[in-house]
Short mmCIF file of C-alpha atoms and ligand atoms in Angstrom, two decimals:
data_model
loop_
_atom_site.label_atom_id
_atom_site.label_comp_id
_atom_site.label_asym_id
_atom_site.label_seq_id
_atom_site.Cartn_x
_atom_site.Cartn_y
_atom_site.Cartn_z
CA MET A 1500 80.66 96.38 97.20
CA TYR A 1501 82.51 95.30 94.05
CA VAL A 1502 85.70 96.76 92.87
CA SER A 1503 85.47 100.14 94.63
CA GLU A 1504 83.84 101.39 97.93
CA SER A 1505 81.57 103.69 95.79
CA ILE A 1506 79.66 100.74 94.24
CA ASN A 1507 77.05 99.00 96.28
CA ILE A 1508 73.62 97.37 95.95
CA ASN A 1509 70.64 99.23 97.41
CA ASN A 1510 67.61 97.62 99.15
CA ILE A 1511 65.61 96.96 95.79
CA GLY A 1512 68.50 95.11 94.30
CA HIS A 1513 70.04 97.85 92.09
CA LEU A 1514 73.52 98.60 91.60
CA THR A 1515 74.38 102.02 92.99
CA ILE A 1516 77.56 104.19 92.44
CA GLY A 1517 78.30 107.18 94.54
CA GLY A 1518 74.93 106.87 96.36
CA CYS A 1519 73.06 107.08 92.86
CA ASP A 1520 70.81 104.18 91.67
CA THR A 1521 72.11 103.06 88.21
CA VAL A 1522 68.76 102.28 87.01
CA GLU A 1523 67.53 105.68 87.74
CA LEU A 1524 70.68 107.26 85.93
CA ALA A 1525 70.00 105.14 82.96
CA ALA A 1526 66.41 106.13 82.89
CA LYS A 1527 67.38 109.82 83.18
CA TYR A 1528 70.41 110.10 80.87
CA GLY A 1529 69.94 107.02 78.64
CA THR A 1530 72.39 104.37 77.64
CA PRO A 1531 75.23 103.60 77.01
CA LEU A 1532 76.44 105.88 79.76
CA TYR A 1533 79.70 106.47 81.65
CA VAL A 1534 79.30 107.10 85.35
CA ILE A 1535 82.17 108.03 87.62
CA ASP A 1536 82.14 108.86 91.42
CA GLU A 1537 83.95 112.05 92.37
CA THR A 1538 84.29 110.93 96.09
CA GLY A 1539 86.22 107.92 94.87
CA ILE A 1540 88.32 109.98 92.77
CA ARG A 1541 89.36 112.49 95.36
CA LYS A 1542 90.00 109.75 97.77
CA ASN A 1543 92.45 108.09 95.46
CA CYS A 1544 94.18 111.45 94.70
CA ARG A 1545 94.73 111.96 98.48
CA LYS A 1546 95.99 108.33 98.71
CA PHE A 1547 98.72 109.16 96.31
CA VAL A 1548 99.50 112.63 97.64
CA ASN A 1549 99.67 111.39 101.22
CA SER A 1550 101.96 108.32 100.37
CA ILE A 1551 104.59 110.81 99.43
CA LYS A 1552 104.02 112.84 102.49
CA GLU A 1553 104.30 109.71 104.68
CA HIS A 1554 107.08 107.96 103.16
CA TYR A 1555 109.05 110.73 101.46
CA ASP A 1556 108.80 113.77 103.64
CA GLY A 1557 106.35 115.33 101.09
CA ASN A 1558 109.43 115.97 98.77
CA GLY A 1559 107.66 115.44 95.61
CA ARG A 1560 104.47 115.75 93.59
CA VAL A 1561 101.70 113.65 92.15
CA LEU A 1562 100.80 114.22 88.44
CA TYR A 1563 97.60 112.79 87.28
CA ALA A 1564 98.28 111.15 83.72
CA SER A 1565 95.25 112.85 82.04
CA LYS A 1566 95.27 110.35 79.15
CA ALA A 1567 93.46 107.89 81.39
CA PHE A 1568 90.36 110.16 81.51
CA CYS A 1569 90.61 113.70 80.19
CA CYS A 1570 87.91 116.27 80.19
CA LYS A 1571 87.79 119.75 81.72
CA GLU A 1572 85.98 118.79 84.96
CA MET A 1573 88.63 116.07 85.62
CA CYS A 1574 91.32 118.72 85.21
CA ARG A 1575 89.58 120.93 87.74
CA ILE A 1576 89.28 118.18 90.21
CA VAL A 1577 93.06 117.47 89.90
CA GLU A 1578 93.73 121.14 90.16
CA SER A 1579 91.80 121.52 93.37
CA GLU A 1580 93.74 118.46 94.87
CA ASP A 1581 97.04 120.48 94.30
CA MET A 1582 98.32 117.78 92.01
CA GLY A 1583 100.08 118.26 88.59
CA LEU A 1584 98.94 116.98 85.14
CA ASP A 1585 100.65 114.83 82.50
CA VAL A 1586 99.56 115.53 78.88
CA VAL A 1587 100.65 113.85 75.86
CA SER A 1588 99.24 115.87 73.00
CA GLY A 1589 98.16 119.42 72.10
CA GLY A 1590 94.38 118.26 72.63
CA GLU A 1591 95.08 117.34 76.18
CA LEU A 1592 97.00 120.49 76.62
CA TYR A 1593 94.30 122.47 75.23
CA THR A 1594 91.59 120.80 77.60
CA ALA A 1595 93.68 121.55 80.68
CA LEU A 1596 94.32 125.17 79.73
CA SER A 1597 90.66 125.53 78.89
CA ALA A 1598 89.83 124.34 82.40
CA GLY A 1599 92.04 126.94 83.80
CA PHE A 1600 94.72 124.42 84.85
CA PRO A 1601 98.08 126.19 85.72
CA ALA A 1602 100.48 125.76 82.95
CA ASP A 1603 103.50 125.55 85.32
CA ARG A 1604 101.98 122.24 86.76
CA ILE A 1605 101.71 120.52 83.47
CA TYR A 1606 104.25 117.95 82.15
CA PHE A 1607 104.31 117.30 78.41
CA HIS A 1608 105.04 113.63 77.44
CA GLY A 1609 104.86 111.84 74.23
CA ASN A 1610 107.24 109.98 71.73
CA ASN A 1611 106.67 112.08 68.85
CA LYS A 1612 105.25 115.55 69.79
CA THR A 1613 104.76 117.55 66.70
CA PRO A 1614 106.53 121.06 66.11
CA SER A 1615 103.11 122.65 66.60
CA GLU A 1616 102.47 120.89 69.83
CA LEU A 1617 105.88 121.87 71.06
CA LYS A 1618 105.22 125.42 70.11
CA GLU A 1619 101.77 125.26 72.04
CA ALA A 1620 103.61 124.01 75.06
CA ILE A 1621 106.25 126.40 75.18
CA THR A 1622 103.99 129.41 74.42
CA ALA A 1623 101.83 128.26 77.22
CA GLY A 1624 104.84 127.95 79.60
CA VAL A 1625 104.34 124.30 80.56
CA GLY A 1626 106.32 123.28 83.67
CA ARG A 1627 108.28 120.54 82.15
CA ILE A 1628 108.84 119.00 78.58
CA VAL A 1629 109.72 115.31 78.90
CA VAL A 1630 112.15 114.97 75.93
CA ASP A 1631 111.99 111.64 74.08
CA ASN A 1632 114.32 111.81 71.18
CA LYS A 1633 117.14 114.07 69.62
CA GLU A 1634 114.92 115.43 66.85
CA GLU A 1635 112.61 117.00 69.64
CA LEU A 1636 115.57 118.37 71.51
CA ASP A 1637 116.95 120.16 68.41
CA TYR A 1638 113.49 121.52 67.76
CA ILE A 1639 112.90 122.68 71.37
CA CYS A 1640 116.28 124.47 71.24
CA SER A 1641 115.44 126.31 68.10
CA LEU A 1642 111.90 127.23 69.13
CA ALA A 1643 112.87 128.37 72.59
CA GLY A 1644 115.58 130.23 71.19
CA THR A 1645 113.18 132.22 68.65
CA MET A 1646 110.80 132.88 71.50
CA ASN A 1647 113.47 133.88 73.91
CA ARG A 1648 112.70 131.48 76.37
CA THR A 1649 114.25 128.58 78.36
CA ALA A 1650 112.58 125.28 78.20
CA TYR A 1651 112.78 123.07 81.30
CA VAL A 1652 113.02 119.49 80.41
CA TYR A 1653 113.40 115.92 81.65
CA LEU A 1654 114.74 113.19 79.44
CA ARG A 1655 112.71 110.03 79.15
CA ILE A 1656 114.93 106.89 80.02
CA LYS A 1657 114.32 103.41 79.19
CA PRO A 1658 115.75 101.73 82.32
CA GLY A 1659 115.78 98.34 80.86
CA ILE A 1660 113.08 96.83 83.44
CA ASP A 1661 110.85 94.10 81.94
CA ALA A 1662 107.55 94.70 83.78
CA HIS A 1663 105.03 91.74 83.86
CA THR A 1664 102.10 93.10 81.92
CA HIS A 1665 100.59 92.99 78.52
CA LYS A 1666 103.16 93.64 75.58
CA PHE A 1667 101.18 96.60 74.48
CA ILE A 1668 101.43 98.33 77.90
CA LYS A 1669 104.91 97.58 78.98
CA THR A 1670 107.28 100.51 77.94
CA GLY A 1671 110.70 100.26 80.04
CA GLN A 1672 112.51 97.67 77.87
CA ILE A 1673 115.00 98.32 75.17
CA ASP A 1674 112.57 97.50 72.53
CA SER A 1675 110.28 100.29 73.00
CA LYS A 1676 109.51 103.29 71.12
CA PHE A 1677 109.72 105.45 74.12
CA GLY A 1678 112.81 107.27 75.30
CA PHE A 1679 116.69 106.78 75.23
CA ALA A 1680 118.28 103.41 76.30
CA LEU A 1681 120.55 103.38 79.23
CA GLU A 1682 122.50 100.29 78.45
CA THR A 1683 123.63 101.41 75.15
CA GLY A 1684 125.04 104.71 76.33
CA GLU A 1685 122.39 106.47 74.34
CA ALA A 1686 120.88 108.10 77.52
CA MET A 1687 124.21 109.58 78.71
CA GLU A 1688 124.93 110.97 75.26
CA ALA A 1689 121.63 112.71 75.28
CA VAL A 1690 122.14 114.21 78.75
CA LYS A 1691 125.37 115.63 77.55
CA LEU A 1692 123.73 116.83 74.53
CA CYS A 1693 121.21 118.84 76.66
CA PHE A 1694 124.03 120.53 78.69
CA SER A 1695 125.58 121.71 75.51
CA THR A 1696 121.95 122.95 74.01
CA ALA A 1697 121.05 126.63 74.38
CA ASN A 1698 117.76 127.60 75.64
CA VAL A 1699 117.31 124.15 77.27
CA GLU A 1700 117.65 123.37 80.80
CA LEU A 1701 117.92 119.75 81.79
CA VAL A 1702 116.43 119.50 85.34
CA GLY A 1703 115.61 115.79 85.88
CA LEU A 1704 114.90 112.30 84.33
CA HIS A 1705 111.85 110.29 83.61
CA CYS A 1706 110.96 106.66 83.33
CA HIS A 1707 107.59 104.76 83.03
CA ILE A 1708 107.81 101.03 82.88
CA GLY A 1709 104.32 100.07 81.81
CA SER A 1710 100.75 99.94 83.03
CA GLN A 1711 98.41 97.77 85.28
CA ILE A 1712 101.43 96.34 87.13
CA PHE A 1713 100.66 94.55 90.45
CA ASP A 1714 104.17 93.64 91.49
CA ILE A 1715 106.06 96.32 93.51
CA THR A 1716 109.60 94.84 92.76
CA PRO A 1717 110.03 96.35 89.22
CA PHE A 1718 108.98 99.83 90.36
CA ALA A 1719 111.76 99.70 93.16
CA HIS A 1720 114.01 98.37 90.75
CA ALA A 1721 113.46 101.02 88.22
CA ALA A 1722 113.99 103.69 90.95
CA GLU A 1723 117.26 102.12 91.79
CA VAL A 1724 118.59 102.13 88.16
CA MET A 1725 117.57 105.65 87.82
CA ILE A 1726 119.25 106.74 91.01
CA LYS A 1727 122.41 105.00 89.95
CA PHE A 1728 122.21 106.95 86.55
CA LEU A 1729 121.89 110.22 88.34
CA ALA A 1730 125.11 109.20 90.12
CA ASP A 1731 126.76 108.34 86.97
CA ILE A 1732 125.69 111.78 85.46
CA LYS A 1733 127.22 113.42 88.53
CA LYS A 1734 130.44 111.58 88.09
CA GLU A 1735 130.72 112.12 84.47
CA THR A 1736 129.62 115.72 84.18
CA GLY A 1737 129.59 117.07 87.71
CA VAL A 1738 125.96 118.03 87.39
CA GLU A 1739 123.55 116.67 90.00
CA LEU A 1740 119.96 116.57 88.45
CA ARG A 1741 117.46 117.48 91.11
CA GLU A 1742 114.15 115.82 89.86
CA LEU A 1743 113.09 112.22 89.13
CA ASP A 1744 109.91 111.28 87.72
CA LEU A 1745 109.22 107.64 88.31
CA GLY A 1746 106.06 107.34 86.01
CA GLY A 1747 102.82 105.50 86.80
CA GLY A 1748 101.41 102.18 86.09
CA PHE A 1749 99.95 100.96 89.31
CA GLY A 1750 97.66 98.16 88.75
CA ILE A 1751 93.84 98.35 89.76
CA LYS A 1752 91.18 95.80 90.63
CA TYR A 1753 89.31 94.91 87.31
CA LYS A 1754 88.28 91.39 88.47
CA LEU A 1755 87.05 90.51 92.01
CA ALA A 1756 90.01 88.31 92.34
CA ASP A 1757 92.51 91.02 91.59
CA ARG A 1758 94.45 91.99 94.70
CA PRO A 1759 96.40 95.32 93.96
CA GLU A 1760 98.81 96.25 96.61
CA ASP A 1761 97.85 99.20 98.87
CA PHE A 1762 99.42 102.21 97.19
CA SER A 1763 101.24 103.14 100.44
CA ALA A 1764 103.06 99.88 100.29
CA TYR A 1765 104.37 100.75 96.67
CA MET A 1766 105.49 104.25 97.73
CA LYS A 1767 107.28 102.79 100.86
CA LYS A 1768 109.27 100.33 98.83
CA VAL A 1769 110.05 102.80 96.01
CA ALA A 1770 110.92 105.50 98.70
CA ASP A 1771 113.23 103.09 100.53
CA SER A 1772 114.81 102.06 97.17
CA VAL A 1773 115.43 105.68 96.36
CA LYS A 1774 116.80 106.73 99.77
CA SER A 1775 119.05 103.63 100.11
CA THR A 1776 120.50 103.86 96.67
CA ALA A 1777 121.10 107.68 96.93
CA ARG A 1778 122.90 107.08 100.27
CA GLU A 1779 125.07 104.37 98.60
CA TYR A 1780 125.98 106.41 95.79
CA GLY A 1781 126.38 109.64 97.60
CA ILE A 1782 123.87 111.90 95.92
CA GLU A 1783 121.30 114.24 97.52
CA LEU A 1784 117.66 112.86 97.51
CA PRO A 1785 115.83 114.05 94.40
CA TYR A 1786 112.46 115.62 94.27
CA ILE A 1787 110.26 112.73 92.96
CA LEU A 1788 107.20 112.72 90.93
CA ILE A 1789 104.71 109.94 90.29
CA GLU A 1790 102.22 109.56 87.44
CA PRO A 1791 98.99 107.53 88.33
CA GLY A 1792 96.36 107.66 85.66
CA ARG A 1793 94.30 104.36 85.98
CA GLY A 1794 94.92 104.44 89.73
CA ILE A 1795 93.02 107.42 90.18
CA VAL A 1796 89.90 106.91 88.00
CA GLY A 1797 89.87 103.35 86.84
CA ALA A 1798 87.91 101.64 89.55
CA GLU A 1799 85.74 104.74 90.26
CA GLY A 1800 83.76 104.50 86.88
CA LEU A 1801 81.43 102.03 85.29
CA THR A 1802 79.53 101.81 81.98
CA LEU A 1803 75.79 101.18 81.77
CA TYR A 1804 74.33 99.42 78.65
CA ARG A 1805 70.79 98.28 77.62
CA VAL A 1806 70.61 94.61 76.70
CA GLY A 1807 69.12 94.15 73.08
CA SER A 1808 69.33 90.79 71.48
CA ILE A 1809 70.19 87.61 73.24
CA LYS A 1810 71.44 84.73 71.02
CA ASN A 1811 71.82 81.16 72.25
CA ILE A 1812 73.78 79.09 70.06
CA PRO A 1813 73.24 75.61 71.33
CA ASP A 1814 76.58 73.92 72.34
CA VAL A 1815 78.60 77.10 71.34
CA ARG A 1816 77.75 80.14 73.55
CA THR A 1817 75.03 82.77 74.25
CA TYR A 1818 75.77 86.19 72.92
CA VAL A 1819 74.13 89.08 75.04
CA SER A 1820 74.38 92.21 72.84
CA VAL A 1821 74.34 95.60 74.11
CA ASP A 1822 73.80 99.14 72.83
CA GLY A 1823 77.45 100.06 72.92
CA GLY A 1824 80.81 98.21 72.38
CA MET A 1825 84.19 98.88 70.96
CA GLY A 1826 83.43 102.46 70.23
CA ASP A 1827 83.13 103.35 73.98
CA ASN A 1828 85.37 100.56 75.30
CA PRO A 1829 88.04 99.39 72.92
CA ARG A 1830 90.02 97.59 75.67
CA TYR A 1831 88.72 94.16 75.00
CA ILE A 1832 89.56 94.18 71.25
CA LEU A 1833 92.95 95.92 72.02
CA TYR A 1834 94.17 93.74 74.76
CA GLN A 1835 91.56 91.17 75.84
CA ALA A 1836 91.05 93.42 78.95
CA GLU A 1837 89.16 91.63 81.79
CA TYR A 1838 86.12 93.16 83.36
CA GLU A 1839 83.23 92.14 85.81
CA VAL A 1840 79.92 92.43 84.36
CA VAL A 1841 76.65 92.86 86.40
CA CYS A 1842 73.15 92.98 85.72
CA ALA A 1843 72.43 96.39 87.34
CA ASN A 1844 68.67 95.94 87.94
CA LYS A 1845 69.29 92.47 89.45
CA ALA A 1846 72.55 93.09 91.28
CA ASP A 1847 71.44 91.18 94.29
CA LEU A 1848 70.89 87.86 92.35
CA THR A 1849 73.73 85.52 92.03
CA ARG A 1850 75.56 85.40 88.68
CA THR A 1851 74.88 81.92 87.42
CA ARG A 1852 75.16 81.92 83.62
CA THR A 1853 78.29 82.11 81.47
CA VAL A 1854 77.65 84.51 78.61
CA THR A 1855 79.54 86.57 76.12
CA VAL A 1856 78.77 90.35 76.18
CA ALA A 1857 78.90 91.60 72.58
CA GLY A 1858 78.74 95.14 71.18
CA LYS A 1859 76.79 96.56 68.31
CA CYS A 1860 79.64 97.35 65.84
CA CYS A 1861 80.23 95.59 62.49
CA GLU A 1862 83.23 93.54 63.83
CA SER A 1863 83.14 89.98 65.22
CA GLY A 1864 85.79 91.07 67.56
CA ASP A 1865 83.59 93.75 69.06
CA LEU A 1866 83.03 92.11 72.44
CA ILE A 1867 83.12 93.55 75.94
CA GLN A 1868 83.77 90.30 77.54
CA GLU A 1869 83.78 86.73 76.65
CA ASN A 1870 82.57 83.87 78.66
CA THR A 1871 81.71 85.99 81.70
CA LEU A 1872 79.44 85.13 84.75
CA LEU A 1873 76.11 87.07 84.55
CA GLN A 1874 72.54 86.97 86.24
CA GLU A 1875 69.88 85.44 83.94
CA VAL A 1876 69.22 88.40 81.77
CA GLU A 1877 66.46 89.28 79.22
CA PRO A 1878 66.21 92.12 76.60
CA GLY A 1879 65.67 95.41 78.23
CA ASP A 1880 67.83 94.76 81.24
CA LEU A 1881 70.47 97.03 82.41
CA LEU A 1882 74.28 95.91 82.36
CA ALA A 1883 76.99 97.49 84.24
CA VAL A 1884 80.61 96.93 83.30
CA LEU A 1885 82.84 97.82 86.30
CA SER A 1886 86.20 99.59 86.27
CA THR A 1887 85.71 101.40 83.17
CA GLY A 1888 86.85 104.87 84.60
CA ALA A 1889 90.15 104.84 82.72
CA TYR A 1890 91.15 104.39 79.00
CA CYS A 1891 87.40 103.81 77.97
CA TYR A 1892 85.98 107.45 77.37
CA SER A 1893 89.33 108.60 76.56
CA MET A 1894 89.92 106.01 73.96
CA ALA A 1895 86.37 106.12 72.52
CA SER A 1896 85.70 106.44 68.84
CA ASN A 1897 82.88 107.05 66.57
CA TYR A 1898 83.34 103.77 64.70
CA ASN A 1899 79.96 102.99 62.71
CA ARG A 1900 79.15 106.72 63.40
CA ILE A 1901 77.87 105.88 66.78
CA PRO A 1902 77.99 108.98 69.06
CA ARG A 1903 80.04 108.85 72.22
CA PRO A 1904 78.15 108.34 75.40
CA PRO A 1905 77.97 111.21 77.87
CA VAL A 1906 79.89 111.14 81.26
CA ILE A 1907 77.92 111.62 84.36
CA MET A 1908 79.79 112.56 87.52
CA VAL A 1909 78.16 111.37 90.72
CA LYS A 1910 78.78 112.66 94.28
CA ASP A 1911 76.95 111.75 97.46
CA GLY A 1912 73.83 110.71 95.59
CA GLU A 1913 73.72 113.65 93.25
CA PRO A 1914 74.56 113.30 89.55
CA ARG A 1915 75.56 115.89 87.08
CA ILE A 1916 76.63 115.80 83.32
CA ILE A 1917 80.36 116.59 82.74
CA VAL A 1918 80.46 115.65 79.09
CA ASN A 1919 77.35 115.71 77.04
CA ARG A 1920 76.26 112.95 74.79
CA GLU A 1921 77.62 113.25 71.23
CA SER A 1922 74.84 114.39 68.86
CA TYR A 1923 74.28 113.32 65.21
CA GLU A 1924 74.86 117.00 64.32
CA ARG A 1925 78.23 116.95 65.82
CA LEU A 1926 79.10 113.69 63.93
CA VAL A 1927 78.72 115.65 60.62
CA GLU A 1928 79.95 119.06 61.91
CA ASP A 1929 83.30 118.86 60.36
CA ASP A 1930 82.23 117.06 57.16
CA VAL A 1931 82.42 119.23 54.07
C1 LIG B 116 100.24 106.09 80.60
C2 LIG B 116 101.29 106.78 81.43
C3 LIG B 116 101.12 106.97 82.72
C4 LIG B 116 99.96 106.42 83.38
O1 LIG B 116 99.70 104.99 83.40
P1 LIG B 116 98.66 104.29 84.42
O2 LIG B 116 98.76 102.91 84.06
O3 LIG B 116 97.41 104.87 83.80
O4 LIG B 116 98.97 104.60 85.85
C5 LIG B 116 101.88 107.66 83.41
N1 LIG B 116 103.08 108.23 82.79
C6 LIG B 116 103.33 108.08 81.62
C7 LIG B 116 104.39 108.59 80.93
C8 LIG B 116 102.46 107.25 80.66
O5 LIG B 116 102.65 107.09 79.42
#
């Protein structure tokens, strides 16, 4: 068992996921290959949903942040777990609608939604649009007016919380491109502007302080700040907003040494913070929303690669090159993300060598992991990079015109293709 309960080693020393032998999966579907376990995903969905039942009387909703891993089958799973869905682009919205996801359970985020995306969202009748800036508010007002509709909106607020995570994935501080700042009065101004804007109904607030956060304190602190702001709004305008979206960002296990808090502990502390602050400031308990992305899919997926060349540079390092790289996993080149790498066909052997696992793209920075422990490997061996269920397929590119790998979903020992391998024909399909 590595980073998730769905990953194990079988009696012939092969790594398994969801009861499937990874060596067999690679032989059947080729490499590189994304594999993701449905049982693990559903277990995580229920963990989040149950935490709201347990600690907040079920007075809330879990939204899956689809940007972590978005395809039609994933939208269907989220739908069947009775959850809502966050989208941040017209493409994610289109994917969700194509999968038959109910529009009223879709929440539309983003710091620069285009006019056509907003039109698509209002036409589809999405549940909530999370307004990020004044330009967007103006546009929603005129668009909803023309279409004779009411747009139900939240405002994205920067609560001024500095979460301890990589600077590219923290979002709650004042120097952020996302949302309206609290401390400058900008947020209160935006609230009042909403109240005087036709065809727009402000129903709640939203904040999201960052991603891959292990410490519970900043979440509880953000909740407190947001409740106080709800109380301020009531005091200044007489309006009590009823919905509070507290965002996502819950950390998962990438390295074996990572010790993410059990989610129920997060929810308890956040719910306690919401309840005690609401009591203190005399406002009703709002309906709350949480938006896990990585926490649902991250640890349930892995990527399989075939080892090609191995270059041992004496006194420097050993490069083990694989048949994928930054195209299917840009997280190392983006933020030096950490991963566990395992030789999938020798998973029962101890990892004794320190090597650098490199991709096949024409960039020296195209690495999957530097100085990582691995079994003794040779060309033809199969490597598994763990915890790649989030922000890998969804961030993949065609750099060097390398087709994107397929996604195989496994469940109780049965694999199925949920995204096909991209073909060379597809690569040139839009070329003229
Ligand atoms: C990215 C994002 C999330 C999900 O973050 P995770 O770290 O994947 O849980 C939730 N809400 C918003 C607004 C986001 O931008």
